[in-house]
Amino acid sequence: YQGGSHSYGLNTPISDIDLRGVYVVDTLDKIIDPHSYLASGCQVVNNKPETNPEDKVYLELRHFFTLLKKGNTQSIEMLFNTKWTNLDPIFKKVLNEKNNLLDPEKLNLSINGYATSEYHLAIGDRTGKLGGKRQSQVAKYGFSPKNFCNLFRLLYCSSTFYETGIFPVDLIGSYIHPQLMEIKCNPERFTITRLTEMYKEHRANHDASWESNRADITLEFKYDTAVATNLMLHCYKDQLYKLGGFGI
């Protein structure tokens, strides 16, 4: 599916095309070797012709589940994405088990760590971690608009998840959408002081949402290792049959 700004409803005419997906390996040694999948866990294919910039990132199935277990937001977005361009019926079973594949406690810890780190990136404290384009924006505006957009978006999405059980991907129609588009398209209208105030507001809303909804959301969602293992086996079963691996 098209990830990034296209999936969030934040794309502009000059936005890159970000393709995201999950795949299974097709050789027996990679399937049964507990270490090989770590090496092939994330396939990144960068193809950026000037007229159609494109980034492709695909997660090997077991790597995808490992990231879910850690509360990784990119993997969680995949669980809640509804705009797949190519969705295998087998993977639909994974998507239907959302409630057993997401640990709210891990998500909250992940977001808290991410928010602090991303804020320092956004204000230019860690320019060495920024790409050239974002560094130039820090030099021009005193901050990185893209990093602030990502920061506010994920704080909002996590808060919404705690409250509703839905991690929103497409933000069109939400109250935060016009705010993010304004920061992205008209950064000169903001100051680092104002964005820091907005960050504190979003962070406070996130923390309050977690405290108010923690008991309910942790009852509704959990990461069930047995369910995850069975799903991985289900997805790989046909491959094992074809390769003469195991009589499952």
Tab-separated table of C-alpha atoms in Angstrom:
chain	number	residue	atom	x	y	z
A	1	TYR	CA	0.000	0.000	0.000
A	2	GLN	CA	1.011	3.613	-0.308
A	3	GLY	CA	2.367	4.619	3.075
A	4	GLY	CA	3.686	7.868	4.442
A	5	SER	CA	1.906	11.106	3.638
A	6	HIS	CA	-0.350	9.427	1.045
A	7	SER	CA	-1.840	7.077	3.630
A	8	TYR	CA	-2.129	9.847	6.234
A	9	GLY	CA	-3.940	12.212	3.873
A	10	LEU	CA	-1.052	14.667	4.188
A	11	ASN	CA	0.377	14.360	0.679
A	12	THR	CA	1.062	17.294	-1.605
A	13	PRO	CA	1.842	17.293	-5.348
A	14	ILE	CA	5.555	16.940	-4.577
A	15	SER	CA	5.256	14.175	-1.964
A	16	ASP	CA	7.386	11.050	-2.367
A	17	ILE	CA	5.663	7.749	-3.037
A	18	ASP	CA	6.251	5.448	-0.072
A	19	LEU	CA	5.337	1.803	-0.615
A	20	ARG	CA	4.944	-0.431	2.438
A	21	GLY	CA	4.215	-4.124	2.785
A	22	VAL	CA	4.818	-7.489	4.427
A	23	TYR	CA	6.357	-10.503	2.681
A	24	VAL	CA	7.302	-14.130	3.294
A	25	VAL	CA	10.683	-15.576	2.300
A	26	ASP	CA	10.715	-18.358	-0.259
A	27	THR	CA	13.677	-20.571	0.626
A	28	LEU	CA	13.632	-23.275	3.274
A	29	ASP	CA	16.876	-22.214	4.937
A	30	LYS	CA	15.558	-18.704	5.531
A	31	ILE	CA	12.259	-20.032	6.848
A	32	ILE	CA	13.691	-22.424	9.422
A	33	ASP	CA	16.897	-20.585	10.369
A	34	PRO	CA	16.099	-18.435	13.450
A	35	HIS	CA	18.821	-15.951	12.519
A	36	SER	CA	18.469	-15.526	8.777
A	37	TYR	CA	15.155	-13.688	8.951
A	38	LEU	CA	16.796	-10.974	11.044
A	39	ALA	CA	19.180	-10.259	8.198
A	40	SER	CA	16.368	-10.153	5.644
A	41	GLY	CA	13.810	-8.686	8.030
A	42	CYS	CA	13.453	-5.406	6.218
A	43	GLN	CA	13.860	-5.008	2.481
A	44	VAL	CA	14.496	-1.406	1.489
A	45	VAL	CA	14.423	-0.532	-2.189
A	46	ASN	CA	15.133	3.089	-3.009
A	47	ASN	CA	14.220	4.211	-6.501
A	48	LYS	CA	14.041	7.957	-6.850
A	49	PRO	CA	13.769	9.235	-10.421
A	50	GLU	CA	13.235	12.992	-10.383
A	51	THR	CA	9.738	12.760	-11.827
A	52	ASN	CA	8.474	10.089	-9.427
A	53	PRO	CA	10.402	9.744	-6.163
A	54	GLU	CA	9.704	6.354	-4.627
A	55	ASP	CA	10.708	4.539	-1.444
A	56	LYS	CA	9.858	0.902	-0.791
A	57	VAL	CA	10.091	-0.792	2.597
A	58	TYR	CA	8.838	-4.358	3.082
A	59	LEU	CA	8.919	-6.261	6.367
A	60	GLU	CA	9.459	-10.006	6.501
A	61	LEU	CA	6.470	-11.549	8.284
A	62	ARG	CA	8.338	-12.617	11.440
A	63	HIS	CA	10.083	-9.260	11.636
A	64	PHE	CA	6.666	-7.607	11.326
A	65	PHE	CA	5.381	-9.581	14.322
A	66	THR	CA	8.542	-8.813	16.299
A	67	LEU	CA	7.979	-5.092	15.746
A	68	LEU	CA	4.312	-5.408	16.699
A	69	LYS	CA	5.318	-7.017	19.970
A	70	LYS	CA	7.515	-4.001	20.723
A	71	GLY	CA	4.746	-1.493	20.028
A	72	ASN	CA	6.299	-0.237	16.787
A	73	THR	CA	3.947	2.340	15.236
A	74	GLN	CA	4.751	1.567	11.599
A	75	SER	CA	3.660	-2.042	12.116
A	76	ILE	CA	0.581	-0.920	14.042
A	77	GLU	CA	-0.339	1.352	11.130
A	78	MET	CA	-0.236	-1.714	8.894
A	79	LEU	CA	-2.761	-3.439	11.167
A	80	PHE	CA	-5.178	-0.542	10.846
A	81	ASN	CA	-4.524	0.430	7.238
A	82	THR	CA	-7.611	-0.017	5.023
A	83	LYS	CA	-6.152	1.011	1.658
A	84	TRP	CA	-4.152	-2.031	0.591
A	85	THR	CA	-3.409	-2.171	-3.118
A	86	ASN	CA	-2.579	-5.874	-2.864
A	87	LEU	CA	-3.929	-7.825	0.097
A	88	ASP	CA	-3.430	-11.575	0.253
A	89	PRO	CA	-6.427	-13.414	1.784
A	90	ILE	CA	-4.016	-15.154	4.153
A	91	PHE	CA	-2.858	-11.819	5.552
A	92	LYS	CA	-6.466	-10.814	6.167
A	93	LYS	CA	-6.449	-13.328	9.007
A	94	VAL	CA	-3.616	-11.359	10.578
A	95	LEU	CA	-5.509	-8.083	10.254
A	96	ASN	CA	-8.587	-9.670	11.822
A	97	GLU	CA	-6.594	-10.508	14.962
A	98	LYS	CA	-5.720	-6.905	15.852
A	99	ASN	CA	-6.927	-7.299	19.416
A	100	ASN	CA	-4.432	-10.107	20.011
A	101	LEU	CA	-1.466	-8.450	18.317
A	102	LEU	CA	-1.116	-5.094	20.032
A	103	ASP	CA	0.096	-4.415	23.557
A	104	PRO	CA	-1.106	-0.938	24.636
A	105	GLU	CA	1.487	-0.784	27.405
A	106	LYS	CA	4.294	-1.311	24.889
A	107	LEU	CA	2.759	1.254	22.534
A	108	ASN	CA	2.599	3.834	25.313
A	109	LEU	CA	6.233	3.224	26.272
A	110	SER	CA	7.260	3.399	22.625
A	111	ILE	CA	5.424	6.683	22.048
A	112	ASN	CA	6.820	8.306	25.176
A	113	GLY	CA	10.379	7.479	24.167
A	114	TYR	CA	9.740	8.480	20.568
A	115	ALA	CA	8.125	11.808	21.481
A	116	THR	CA	11.088	13.014	23.528
A	117	SER	CA	13.572	11.977	20.853
A	118	GLU	CA	11.529	13.370	17.952
A	119	TYR	CA	11.049	16.723	19.671
A	120	HIS	CA	14.809	17.170	19.949
A	121	LEU	CA	15.149	16.256	16.285
A	122	ALA	CA	12.400	18.712	15.358
A	123	ILE	CA	14.085	21.660	17.086
A	124	GLY	CA	17.479	20.810	15.620
A	125	ASP	CA	19.210	19.534	18.747
A	126	ARG	CA	20.210	16.373	16.873
A	127	THR	CA	20.817	17.634	13.333
A	128	GLY	CA	23.220	14.775	12.661
A	129	LYS	CA	20.199	12.440	12.573
A	130	LEU	CA	18.365	14.571	10.005
A	131	GLY	CA	18.457	14.189	6.241
A	132	GLY	CA	19.763	17.005	4.079
A	133	LYS	CA	16.312	18.418	3.318
A	134	ARG	CA	15.302	18.498	6.971
A	135	GLN	CA	18.617	20.049	7.981
A	136	SER	CA	18.044	22.830	5.462
A	137	GLN	CA	14.593	23.426	6.950
A	138	VAL	CA	16.070	23.662	10.445
A	139	ALA	CA	18.554	26.199	9.125
A	140	LYS	CA	15.782	28.163	7.395
A	141	TYR	CA	12.986	28.053	9.983
A	142	GLY	CA	14.755	27.057	13.173
A	143	PHE	CA	12.889	23.723	13.238
A	144	SER	CA	11.932	20.752	11.068
A	145	PRO	CA	8.266	20.974	9.974
A	146	LYS	CA	8.209	17.306	8.934
A	147	ASN	CA	9.433	16.086	12.308
A	148	PHE	CA	6.878	18.201	14.145
A	149	CYS	CA	4.125	16.806	11.882
A	150	ASN	CA	5.212	13.239	12.611
A	151	LEU	CA	5.421	13.983	16.323
A	152	PHE	CA	1.963	15.558	16.601
A	153	ARG	CA	0.420	12.912	14.353
A	154	LEU	CA	1.625	9.968	16.432
A	155	LEU	CA	0.672	11.567	19.740
A	156	TYR	CA	-2.817	12.148	18.323
A	157	CYS	CA	-3.118	8.650	16.818
A	158	SER	CA	-2.044	6.964	20.027
A	159	SER	CA	-4.452	9.058	22.102
A	160	THR	CA	-7.267	8.157	19.733
A	161	PHE	CA	-6.367	4.483	19.994
A	162	TYR	CA	-6.523	4.551	23.794
A	163	GLU	CA	-9.965	6.168	23.592
A	164	THR	CA	-11.549	4.255	20.705
A	165	GLY	CA	-9.504	1.112	20.013
A	166	ILE	CA	-8.737	2.461	16.539
A	167	PHE	CA	-5.299	3.689	15.499
A	168	PRO	CA	-6.230	6.178	12.754
A	169	VAL	CA	-4.125	6.113	9.618
A	170	ASP	CA	-5.957	8.427	7.207
A	171	LEU	CA	-6.411	11.690	9.106
A	172	ILE	CA	-8.666	13.474	6.644
A	173	GLY	CA	-11.698	14.730	8.555
A	174	SER	CA	-9.943	14.756	11.940
A	175	TYR	CA	-9.375	17.975	13.858
A	176	ILE	CA	-5.608	17.588	13.598
A	177	HIS	CA	-5.475	17.268	9.804
A	178	PRO	CA	-5.650	21.000	8.945
A	179	GLN	CA	-3.128	21.764	11.689
A	180	LEU	CA	-0.615	19.301	10.268
A	181	MET	CA	-1.142	20.528	6.705
A	182	GLU	CA	-0.597	24.111	7.840
A	183	ILE	CA	2.689	23.209	9.546
A	184	LYS	CA	3.799	21.196	6.536
A	185	CYS	CA	2.827	23.668	3.820
A	186	ASN	CA	3.286	27.004	5.601
A	187	PRO	CA	6.033	26.538	8.197
A	188	GLU	CA	6.966	30.218	8.013
A	189	ARG	CA	3.740	30.988	9.906
A	190	PHE	CA	5.044	29.181	12.986
A	191	THR	CA	7.762	29.826	15.510
A	192	ILE	CA	9.685	27.274	17.489
A	193	THR	CA	8.134	28.753	20.628
A	194	ARG	CA	4.610	28.177	19.343
A	195	LEU	CA	5.398	24.663	18.147
A	196	THR	CA	6.923	23.831	21.524
A	197	GLU	CA	3.700	25.002	23.186
A	198	MET	CA	1.713	22.801	20.792
A	199	TYR	CA	3.993	19.874	21.554
A	200	LYS	CA	3.376	20.273	25.276
A	201	GLU	CA	-0.389	20.394	24.637
A	202	HIS	CA	-0.353	17.257	22.497
A	203	ARG	CA	1.882	15.469	24.986
A	204	ALA	CA	-0.400	16.415	27.883
A	205	ASN	CA	-3.472	15.233	25.938
A	206	HIS	CA	-1.735	11.962	25.154
A	207	ASP	CA	-0.742	11.333	28.756
A	208	ALA	CA	-4.212	12.215	30.037
A	209	SER	CA	-5.825	9.910	27.485
A	210	TRP	CA	-3.580	7.045	28.562
A	211	GLU	CA	-4.366	7.501	32.236
A	212	SER	CA	-8.115	7.751	31.575
A	213	ASN	CA	-8.347	4.762	29.241
A	214	ARG	CA	-5.528	2.491	30.332
A	215	ALA	CA	-7.669	-0.002	32.236
A	216	ASP	CA	-10.160	-0.506	29.393
A	217	ILE	CA	-7.744	-0.545	26.462
A	218	THR	CA	-5.427	-3.078	28.125
A	219	LEU	CA	-8.409	-5.384	28.618
A	220	GLU	CA	-9.452	-5.055	24.985
A	221	PHE	CA	-5.994	-5.415	23.434
A	222	LYS	CA	-2.965	-7.570	24.217
A	223	TYR	CA	-0.109	-9.263	22.398
A	224	ASP	CA	-0.856	-12.979	22.530
A	225	THR	CA	2.279	-14.900	21.583
A	226	ALA	CA	0.343	-18.113	20.905
A	227	VAL	CA	-1.998	-16.332	18.480
A	228	ALA	CA	0.946	-14.649	16.763
A	229	THR	CA	2.824	-17.933	16.403
A	230	ASN	CA	-0.191	-19.692	14.906
A	231	LEU	CA	-0.717	-16.848	12.456
A	232	MET	CA	2.915	-16.979	11.343
A	233	LEU	CA	2.651	-20.740	10.873
A	234	HIS	CA	-0.586	-20.307	8.931
A	235	CYS	CA	1.039	-17.765	6.617
A	236	TYR	CA	4.098	-19.944	6.034
A	237	LYS	CA	2.318	-23.294	5.833
A	238	ASP	CA	1.881	-23.274	2.048
A	239	GLN	CA	5.509	-22.299	1.553
A	240	LEU	CA	6.656	-25.178	3.733
A	241	TYR	CA	4.507	-27.626	1.795
A	242	LYS	CA	5.916	-26.400	-1.518
A	243	LEU	CA	9.483	-26.624	-0.268
A	244	GLY	CA	9.033	-30.043	1.318
A	245	GLY	CA	9.770	-28.702	4.761
A	246	PHE	CA	7.395	-30.262	7.268
A	247	GLY	CA	4.228	-32.328	7.118
A	248	ILE	CA	1.981	-29.788	8.818
